[in-house]
CSV table of C-alpha atoms in Angstrom, one decimal:
chain,number,residue,atom,x,y,z
A,113,MET,CA,86.3,104.5,120.8
A,114,SER,CA,87.3,108.2,119.9
A,115,PRO,CA,88.6,109.0,116.7
A,116,THR,CA,92.3,109.4,117.7
A,117,ALA,CA,92.6,106.4,119.2
A,118,THR,CA,94.6,104.0,117.8
A,119,VAL,CA,95.9,100.5,118.8
A,120,ARG,CA,99.6,100.7,117.6
A,121,PRO,CA,102.4,98.4,118.6
A,122,THR,CA,105.6,99.3,121.3
A,123,VAL,CA,108.7,100.6,119.4
A,124,PRO,CA,112.5,100.7,121.2
A,125,ALA,CA,113.3,104.1,122.5
A,126,SER,CA,116.3,103.7,120.5
A,127,ARG,CA,114.8,103.0,117.1
A,128,ARG,CA,112.1,105.8,117.2
A,129,PRO,CA,113.5,109.2,115.3
A,130,PRO,CA,114.3,111.7,118.0
A,131,ALA,CA,112.3,113.2,119.3
A,132,PRO,CA,113.7,117.3,118.6
A,133,GLY,CA,114.8,118.5,121.1
A,134,GLY,CA,114.8,116.3,123.2
A,135,GLY,CA,118.8,115.2,124.8
A,136,ASP,CA,122.2,115.7,123.9
A,137,ALA,CA,124.5,116.1,120.9
A,138,THR,CA,125.8,112.3,120.8
A,139,ASP,CA,122.6,111.1,122.0
A,140,VAL,CA,120.9,112.5,118.9
A,141,ARG,CA,123.1,111.0,116.5
A,142,HIS,CA,123.0,107.9,118.2
A,143,ARG,CA,118.9,107.7,118.3
A,144,LEU,CA,119.7,108.9,114.4
A,145,ARG,CA,121.3,106.1,113.3
A,146,ALA,CA,119.5,103.8,115.6
A,147,ALA,CA,115.9,104.7,114.3
A,148,LEU,CA,117.6,105.5,110.4
A,149,ARG,CA,118.7,101.3,110.4
A,150,HIS,CA,115.8,101.0,111.3
A,151,ALA,CA,113.9,103.0,107.7
A,152,ALA,CA,116.4,101.6,105.9
A,153,PRO,CA,114.8,98.6,104.4
A,154,ALA,CA,111.8,100.7,103.3
A,155,LEU,CA,114.4,103.5,102.2
A,156,LEU,CA,116.3,100.5,100.0
A,157,GLY,CA,112.5,99.7,98.7
A,158,TYR,CA,111.9,102.6,97.8
A,159,LEU,CA,114.8,103.6,96.4
A,160,ALA,CA,114.5,100.0,94.5
A,161,VAL,CA,111.6,101.1,92.1
A,162,ARG,CA,111.9,104.6,92.0
A,163,LEU,CA,114.9,103.2,90.1
A,164,CYS,CA,113.1,100.8,88.2
A,165,GLY,CA,111.1,104.1,87.2
A,166,LEU,CA,114.2,105.7,86.3
A,167,LEU,CA,115.6,103.1,84.4
A,168,VAL,CA,112.3,102.1,81.5
A,169,LEU,CA,112.4,106.6,81.5
A,170,ALA,CA,116.0,106.3,80.8
A,171,LYS,CA,115.5,103.5,78.1
A,172,TRP,CA,112.1,105.6,76.5
A,173,VAL,CA,113.9,108.6,76.0
A,174,HIS,CA,116.9,107.0,74.9
A,175,VAL,CA,114.6,105.4,72.3
A,176,ARG,CA,113.4,109.1,71.5
A,177,GLN,CA,115.8,110.6,71.5
A,178,HIS,CA,115.5,112.6,74.3
A,179,GLY,CA,117.8,113.1,77.6
A,180,VAL,CA,116.6,112.1,80.9
A,181,TRP,CA,118.1,114.7,82.9
A,182,PRO,CA,116.1,117.6,81.0
A,183,THR,CA,113.0,116.1,80.3
A,184,LEU,CA,113.0,115.2,85.0
A,185,ALA,CA,115.2,119.2,85.3
A,186,THR,CA,113.3,121.0,83.2
A,187,SER,CA,110.2,120.1,82.5
A,188,TRP,CA,106.4,122.0,82.4
A,189,ASP,CA,106.7,123.9,86.0
A,190,SER,CA,110.1,123.6,87.3
A,191,GLY,CA,110.5,126.3,84.4
A,192,TRP,CA,108.5,128.2,86.2
A,193,TYR,CA,110.5,127.7,90.4
A,194,LEU,CA,114.3,128.3,88.4
A,195,GLY,CA,112.6,131.6,86.7
A,196,ILE,CA,111.5,132.3,89.8
A,197,ALA,CA,115.2,131.5,91.5
A,198,ASP,CA,116.5,133.5,88.9
A,199,HIS,CA,115.0,136.5,88.3
A,200,GLY,CA,112.4,136.4,91.0
A,201,TYR,CA,108.6,136.4,91.2
A,202,ASP,CA,106.1,139.3,89.0
A,203,ASP,CA,105.3,142.7,90.2
A,204,SER,CA,102.1,142.7,88.8
A,205,LEU,CA,99.0,140.4,88.4
A,206,GLY,CA,98.5,141.3,84.8
A,207,THR,CA,95.4,140.2,82.6
A,208,GLY,CA,97.8,137.7,80.1
A,209,PHE,CA,95.8,133.7,81.7
A,210,ASN,CA,98.8,130.9,83.3
A,211,ASN,CA,101.8,133.6,82.9
A,212,ASN,CA,102.1,135.2,86.2
A,213,SER,CA,104.9,133.6,88.2
A,214,LEU,CA,103.4,134.5,91.6
A,215,ALA,CA,100.3,131.5,92.1
A,216,PHE,CA,103.6,129.7,92.8
A,217,PHE,CA,105.2,129.0,96.2
A,218,PRO,CA,108.5,130.7,97.3
A,219,LEU,CA,110.3,127.7,99.2
A,220,TYR,CA,110.9,125.5,96.7
A,221,PRO,CA,113.0,128.4,94.6
A,222,VAL,CA,114.9,129.8,97.8
A,223,LEU,CA,116.2,126.8,98.6
A,224,VAL,CA,117.3,126.1,94.7
A,225,LYS,CA,118.7,129.8,94.8
A,226,ALA,CA,120.5,129.1,98.3
A,227,VAL,CA,122.3,126.2,97.5
A,228,ALA,CA,123.0,126.6,93.9
A,229,GLY,CA,124.5,129.6,95.7
A,230,VAL,CA,127.3,127.8,97.1
A,231,THR,CA,127.8,124.6,95.1
A,232,PRO,CA,129.5,124.4,91.6
A,233,GLY,CA,126.2,122.1,89.8
A,234,SER,CA,123.4,124.7,87.7
A,235,ARG,CA,120.6,125.5,89.1
A,236,ALA,CA,118.1,123.7,87.0
A,237,THR,CA,120.9,120.0,89.0
A,238,VAL,CA,120.5,121.3,92.4
A,239,GLY,CA,116.8,121.7,91.8
A,240,LEU,CA,116.9,117.6,90.8
A,241,LEU,CA,119.4,117.0,93.1
A,242,LEU,CA,117.0,118.4,96.3
A,243,ALA,CA,114.0,116.9,94.8
A,244,ILE,CA,115.1,113.8,95.0
A,245,ALA,CA,117.2,114.4,98.3
A,246,PHE,CA,114.0,115.0,100.2
A,247,SER,CA,111.8,112.1,98.2
A,248,PHE,CA,113.3,109.7,100.6
A,249,VAL,CA,113.2,113.0,103.7
A,250,ALA,CA,109.4,112.2,102.9
A,251,ALA,CA,110.4,108.9,102.7
A,252,TRP,CA,111.7,108.3,106.0
A,253,GLY,CA,108.9,110.1,107.9
A,254,ILE,CA,106.0,108.5,105.9
A,255,PHE,CA,107.4,104.6,107.4
A,256,ALA,CA,108.1,106.9,110.5
A,257,VAL,CA,104.2,106.9,110.6
A,258,GLY,CA,103.4,103.5,109.3
A,259,ASP,CA,105.4,101.9,111.7
A,260,HIS,CA,104.5,104.7,114.7
A,261,LEU,CA,100.1,103.8,114.3
A,262,TYR,CA,101.1,100.3,113.0
A,263,GLY,CA,104.2,98.3,113.5
A,264,ARG,CA,107.2,98.3,110.3
A,265,ARG,CA,106.3,96.4,108.1
A,266,VAL,CA,102.9,98.1,107.5
A,267,GLY,CA,106.2,101.1,107.6
A,268,PHE,CA,107.2,99.1,104.7
A,269,LEU,CA,104.3,99.1,103.1
A,270,LEU,CA,103.2,102.5,103.2
A,271,THR,CA,106.9,104.2,101.6
A,272,VAL,CA,107.7,100.9,98.3
A,273,LEU,CA,103.7,102.2,97.7
A,274,TRP,CA,103.8,105.7,98.0
A,275,GLY,CA,106.7,105.1,95.6
A,276,VAL,CA,104.9,103.0,93.7
A,277,LEU,CA,102.4,105.6,92.8
A,278,PRO,CA,100.2,106.7,89.4
A,279,VAL,CA,102.5,110.0,89.4
A,280,ALA,CA,105.5,109.2,91.2
A,281,ILE,CA,108.5,109.8,88.6
A,282,VAL,CA,107.4,113.6,89.3
A,283,GLN,CA,109.0,112.4,93.4
A,284,TRP,CA,112.9,112.7,91.2
A,285,MET,CA,111.7,116.1,89.7
A,286,GLY,CA,112.3,119.5,89.8
A,287,TYR,CA,108.9,119.9,91.1
A,288,THR,CA,107.9,120.5,95.1
A,289,GLU,CA,106.4,117.4,95.8
A,290,SER,CA,108.2,116.1,97.2
A,291,VAL,CA,109.5,118.8,99.7
A,292,PHE,CA,106.1,119.0,100.2
A,293,THR,CA,105.6,115.6,101.0
A,294,ALA,CA,108.1,115.9,103.4
A,295,PHE,CA,107.4,118.6,106.0
A,296,ALA,CA,103.9,117.5,105.4
A,297,ALA,CA,104.9,113.2,106.8
A,298,TRP,CA,106.5,114.6,109.3
A,299,ALA,CA,104.7,117.3,111.2
A,300,LEU,CA,102.1,114.5,111.4
A,301,TYR,CA,104.7,112.2,112.8
A,302,ALA,CA,105.2,115.4,115.2
A,303,VAL,CA,101.9,115.7,116.1
A,304,LEU,CA,101.3,111.9,117.0
A,305,ASN,CA,103.9,112.2,119.3
A,306,GLY,CA,103.0,115.5,121.2
A,307,ARG,CA,105.7,117.5,119.9
A,308,TRP,CA,104.0,121.1,118.6
A,309,LEU,CA,106.8,123.2,118.6
A,310,TRP,CA,107.8,121.1,115.5
A,311,ALA,CA,105.3,119.8,114.0
A,312,GLY,CA,103.7,123.7,113.8
A,313,SER,CA,106.7,125.0,112.7
A,314,LEU,CA,106.4,121.8,109.6
A,315,ALA,CA,103.3,122.7,108.8
A,316,ALA,CA,104.5,126.5,108.4
A,317,LEU,CA,107.2,124.9,106.0
A,318,ALA,CA,104.8,122.8,104.0
A,319,GLY,CA,103.0,126.2,103.6
A,320,LEU,CA,106.0,128.1,101.7
A,321,THR,CA,106.0,124.8,100.3
A,322,ARG,CA,102.6,124.3,97.8
A,323,PRO,CA,98.8,125.4,98.2
A,324,THR,CA,97.9,122.7,100.2
A,325,GLY,CA,100.1,123.4,103.1
A,326,ILE,CA,97.0,125.1,104.2
A,327,ALA,CA,95.7,120.7,104.6
A,328,VAL,CA,99.1,120.2,106.4
A,329,ALA,CA,97.8,124.0,108.6
A,330,ALA,CA,94.5,122.6,109.4
A,331,ALA,CA,96.2,119.5,110.7
A,332,VAL,CA,98.1,120.6,113.2
A,333,SER,CA,96.2,123.3,114.5
A,334,VAL,CA,92.7,121.1,114.4
A,335,ALA,CA,94.6,118.2,116.6
A,336,ALA,CA,96.4,121.3,118.8
A,337,VAL,CA,94.0,122.3,120.1
A,338,LEU,CA,91.2,119.6,120.7
A,339,ALA,CA,95.3,118.2,122.7
A,340,CYS,CA,94.3,121.2,125.1
A,341,ARG,CA,91.1,119.6,126.2
A,342,GLY,CA,91.1,118.9,130.5
A,343,ARG,CA,94.3,119.3,130.2
A,344,ARG,CA,97.1,122.0,131.7
A,345,SER,CA,100.9,119.9,130.7
A,346,GLY,CA,102.0,121.1,127.1
A,347,ARG,CA,98.5,123.6,126.4
A,348,ARG,CA,101.0,126.5,126.2
A,349,ALA,CA,103.5,124.2,123.5
A,350,ALA,CA,99.8,122.9,121.7
A,351,LEU,CA,98.5,126.5,121.1
A,352,ALA,CA,101.6,127.8,120.2
A,353,GLY,CA,101.5,124.8,117.4
A,354,ALA,CA,97.8,125.9,116.6
A,355,LEU,CA,99.0,129.2,115.9
A,356,ILE,CA,102.2,128.4,113.8
A,357,ALA,CA,101.4,126.7,112.0
A,358,PRO,CA,99.1,128.8,109.3
A,359,ALA,CA,101.8,131.2,109.1
A,360,GLY,CA,104.0,130.2,106.2
A,361,TRP,CA,100.7,130.4,104.5
A,362,LEU,CA,99.3,132.8,105.3
A,363,ALA,CA,102.3,134.9,104.4
A,364,PHE,CA,103.0,134.4,101.6
A,365,VAL,CA,99.7,134.7,101.0
A,366,ALA,CA,99.8,138.5,102.4
A,367,TRP,CA,103.2,138.6,100.6
A,368,VAL,CA,101.4,138.4,97.6
A,369,GLY,CA,98.4,141.3,98.2
A,370,LEU,CA,101.1,143.4,99.2
A,371,ARG,CA,103.3,143.0,96.1
A,372,LEU,CA,100.0,143.3,94.1
A,373,GLY,CA,98.7,146.5,96.7
A,374,ARG,CA,95.2,144.6,96.7
A,375,VAL,CA,94.1,142.3,99.5
A,376,ASP,CA,92.7,139.5,97.8
A,377,GLY,CA,95.3,139.4,95.5
A,378,TYR,CA,96.9,135.6,95.3
A,379,PHE,CA,94.0,134.6,94.5
A,380,ALA,CA,93.4,137.1,91.9
A,381,VAL,CA,96.4,135.1,90.8
A,382,GLN,CA,94.4,131.8,90.6
A,383,LYS,CA,91.1,133.2,89.1
A,384,LEU,CA,94.3,134.2,86.2
A,385,TRP,CA,95.2,130.7,85.7
A,386,ARG,CA,92.3,129.6,85.5
A,387,ASN,CA,92.2,127.9,89.4
A,388,GLU,CA,89.3,128.8,91.3
A,389,TRP,CA,87.2,127.9,93.7
A,390,ASP,CA,83.5,126.0,92.5
A,391,GLY,CA,82.7,123.3,95.2
A,392,GLY,CA,83.8,120.0,92.4
A,393,ALA,CA,81.1,120.8,90.1
A,394,SER,CA,83.9,120.9,87.4
A,395,THR,CA,85.9,118.2,88.2
A,396,LEU,CA,82.6,115.9,88.0
A,397,ARG,CA,82.2,117.0,84.4
A,398,GLU,CA,85.6,116.2,84.2
A,399,LEU,CA,84.8,112.4,85.3
A,400,ARG,CA,81.8,111.9,83.5
A,401,GLN,CA,83.2,113.2,80.4
A,402,TYR,CA,86.2,111.4,80.1
A,403,LEU,CA,85.1,108.2,82.1
A,404,LEU,CA,81.1,108.3,80.7
A,405,TYR,CA,80.8,110.3,77.5
A,406,MET,CA,84.0,110.4,75.4
A,407,THR,CA,84.6,107.2,73.2
A,408,LYS,CA,88.1,107.4,73.2
A,409,PRO,CA,89.8,109.8,76.1
A,410,GLN,CA,93.4,110.1,76.2
A,411,LEU,CA,95.0,107.6,78.7
A,412,PHE,CA,96.4,109.9,80.8
A,413,LEU,CA,93.5,112.1,81.8
A,414,VAL,CA,91.3,108.1,81.7
A,415,ILE,CA,94.7,107.8,84.2
A,416,VAL,CA,93.8,110.6,86.2
A,417,SER,CA,89.6,110.2,87.1
A,418,VAL,CA,91.0,106.5,88.2
A,419,VAL,CA,93.1,108.2,90.7
A,420,LEU,CA,90.2,111.0,92.3
A,421,LEU,CA,87.6,108.1,92.0
A,422,VAL,CA,89.6,105.4,94.0
A,423,SER,CA,91.3,107.8,96.6
A,424,VAL,CA,87.8,109.0,97.3
A,425,GLY,CA,87.2,105.4,98.5
A,426,LEU,CA,90.3,105.3,100.2
A,427,PHE,CA,89.4,108.3,102.1
A,428,LEU,CA,86.3,106.9,103.5
A,429,LEU,CA,88.1,103.8,104.3
A,430,CYS,CA,90.5,105.6,106.2
A,431,ILE,CA,87.3,107.1,108.5
A,432,ALA,CA,85.9,103.2,108.7
A,433,GLU,CA,89.6,102.6,110.4
A,434,ARG,CA,89.4,106.1,112.6
A,435,GLN,CA,92.6,107.0,111.2
A,436,PRO,CA,94.1,109.7,114.1
A,437,LEU,CA,92.4,112.9,113.5
A,438,ALA,CA,95.3,115.3,112.6
A,439,LEU,CA,95.4,111.6,108.9
A,440,LEU,CA,92.2,112.8,108.5
A,441,VAL,CA,92.4,115.9,108.6
A,442,PHE,CA,95.4,116.9,106.3
A,443,THR,CA,93.3,114.3,103.7
A,444,GLY,CA,90.6,115.6,103.7
A,445,MET,CA,91.6,119.3,103.2
A,446,LEU,CA,94.0,118.0,100.2
A,447,LEU,CA,91.3,116.1,98.9
A,448,LEU,CA,88.8,119.4,99.4
A,449,VAL,CA,91.3,121.6,98.0
A,450,VAL,CA,91.9,119.2,95.3
A,451,LEU,CA,88.4,118.8,93.3
A,452,GLY,CA,86.3,121.4,94.7
A,453,SER,CA,89.4,123.1,92.4
A,454,GLY,CA,87.3,124.9,89.5
A,455,GLY,CA,91.4,124.5,87.6
A,456,VAL,CA,93.0,122.3,84.6
A,457,TYR,CA,92.6,119.2,85.5
A,458,PHE,CA,94.8,117.0,84.2
A,459,PRO,CA,97.6,117.5,87.6
A,460,ARG,CA,95.1,116.5,90.2
A,461,ALA,CA,96.8,112.9,90.2
A,462,ARG,CA,99.7,115.2,91.5
A,463,PHE,CA,98.2,117.2,93.8
A,464,LEU,CA,97.3,114.2,95.5
A,465,LEU,CA,100.5,112.5,95.9
A,466,PRO,CA,102.1,113.9,99.3
A,467,GLY,CA,98.3,111.9,100.7
A,468,PHE,CA,100.1,109.7,101.6
A,469,PRO,CA,97.5,108.5,104.9
A,470,LEU,CA,95.7,107.3,101.8
A,471,LEU,CA,97.6,104.7,101.0
A,472,LEU,CA,97.6,103.4,105.1
A,473,PRO,CA,94.5,100.8,104.2
A,474,VAL,CA,96.0,99.3,102.0
A,475,ALA,CA,99.7,98.3,103.8
A,476,ARG,CA,97.8,97.2,106.4
A,477,ALA,CA,96.1,94.9,103.8
A,478,LEU,CA,99.5,94.3,102.1
A,479,ALA,CA,100.2,93.3,105.9
A,480,ARG,CA,98.1,91.0,106.9
A,481,ALA,CA,98.6,89.1,104.2
A,482,ARG,CA,99.3,84.8,104.9
A,483,SER,CA,101.4,84.7,100.9
A,484,ALA,CA,104.9,86.9,101.1
A,485,THR,CA,104.7,85.9,97.1
A,486,VAL,CA,101.9,87.2,96.6
A,487,VAL,CA,102.7,90.7,98.1
A,488,ALA,CA,105.7,90.8,96.9
A,489,LEU,CA,103.8,89.8,93.5
A,490,LEU,CA,101.8,93.2,93.7
A,491,LEU,CA,104.5,94.7,94.5
A,492,ALA,CA,106.1,94.5,91.3
A,493,ALA,CA,103.6,94.7,89.3
A,494,GLY,CA,102.8,98.6,90.9
A,495,THR,CA,106.3,99.1,90.2
A,496,LEU,CA,106.3,97.9,86.9
A,497,THR,CA,103.3,99.7,86.3
A,498,SER,CA,104.6,102.9,87.6
A,499,ALA,CA,107.3,102.8,85.9
A,500,TRP,CA,105.9,102.6,82.4
A,501,LEU,CA,103.4,105.1,83.3
A,502,GLY,CA,106.4,107.4,84.5
A,503,ALA,CA,107.2,107.2,81.2
A,504,TYR,CA,104.0,107.6,79.2
A,505,MET,CA,103.3,110.9,81.2
A,506,LEU,CA,106.3,113.0,80.8
A,507,LEU,CA,107.0,111.3,76.1
A,508,VAL,CA,103.8,110.6,75.3
A,509,TRP,CA,101.3,113.1,77.1
A,510,ARG,CA,101.7,116.2,75.7
A,511,GLY,CA,100.5,117.9,79.3
A,512,PRO,CA,102.4,118.7,82.2
A,513,PRO,CA,102.1,116.1,84.9
């Protein structure tokens, strides 16, 4: 069996998300409604677990006399994106550490500015609402991938598990994780269905959203090139998708270089953010410090460390289960970028948030469980834990999520 082979149930065409570019408008609307009904339980499950997290946060901020809206809409990196939407990018490199907006990719602030220009809400409100809206687009895409590969039950569980990750509260903050995950999930779904132009286009949008968009581009390009072997039909579309996929990431990196007047401009900016590749040496050093040497490490840093180790273990399980190659390339590249970076340590659990295929072994194990009660209890425990950790991360931990 090849690495891309998988056994999956047959999904009726009326229940699949509409194939991009296929059929007339009426047919597409009909299929879209049918696909939405098919995904509705997963989306409602996702809504339920995230509302639980929001309610716990609301109670906690009330006790501390804070506000829910500013906590979610304007905290930490949200301010950087709003600043870009308001004033644009820096036009010089400078020498200050952690102080250059060119480190942040443009699609999200561009969307915030565009939508705020035609709606009455503030840009902060628009940014938060966009993140929440894209979280449901992402959840639908995650369900679609799980359903396509292993059936509706796995798709449901995969979606809910994504919603109860330790730092899942970020999905409903003015951050880019939800936007990026939406593009990544649907790009991977397009790959699984051989829709190469859509896969490449969505990967290009992911590349304009976050630095780790290179992982989506790699997944689409590798799968597209391999799909061309030994076949002529669809070869042009696959090659086009492979070329389009990295275009967004490359375009922004090239633009930063032109703006700063140096080829390595973007990487010079990252250096000022202390975010350089070191092959994982810094990650290993931090892991040893927080899990072995420190007698009283901060709880949030322990959580981040555990997330990193568990993610590596889940990736090995994904390889053992012979997931489709595109998913393995995406999660493998994501882990390589996040773990191999010498940058700040504490946001790395958040950086791995889009890596939903890592949860497929867990979703499949839960789907095979004989006791529905046990599964429900495990999901409830995960929901409450995620809710508490989200509030802790935003109100007790002193740094960015």
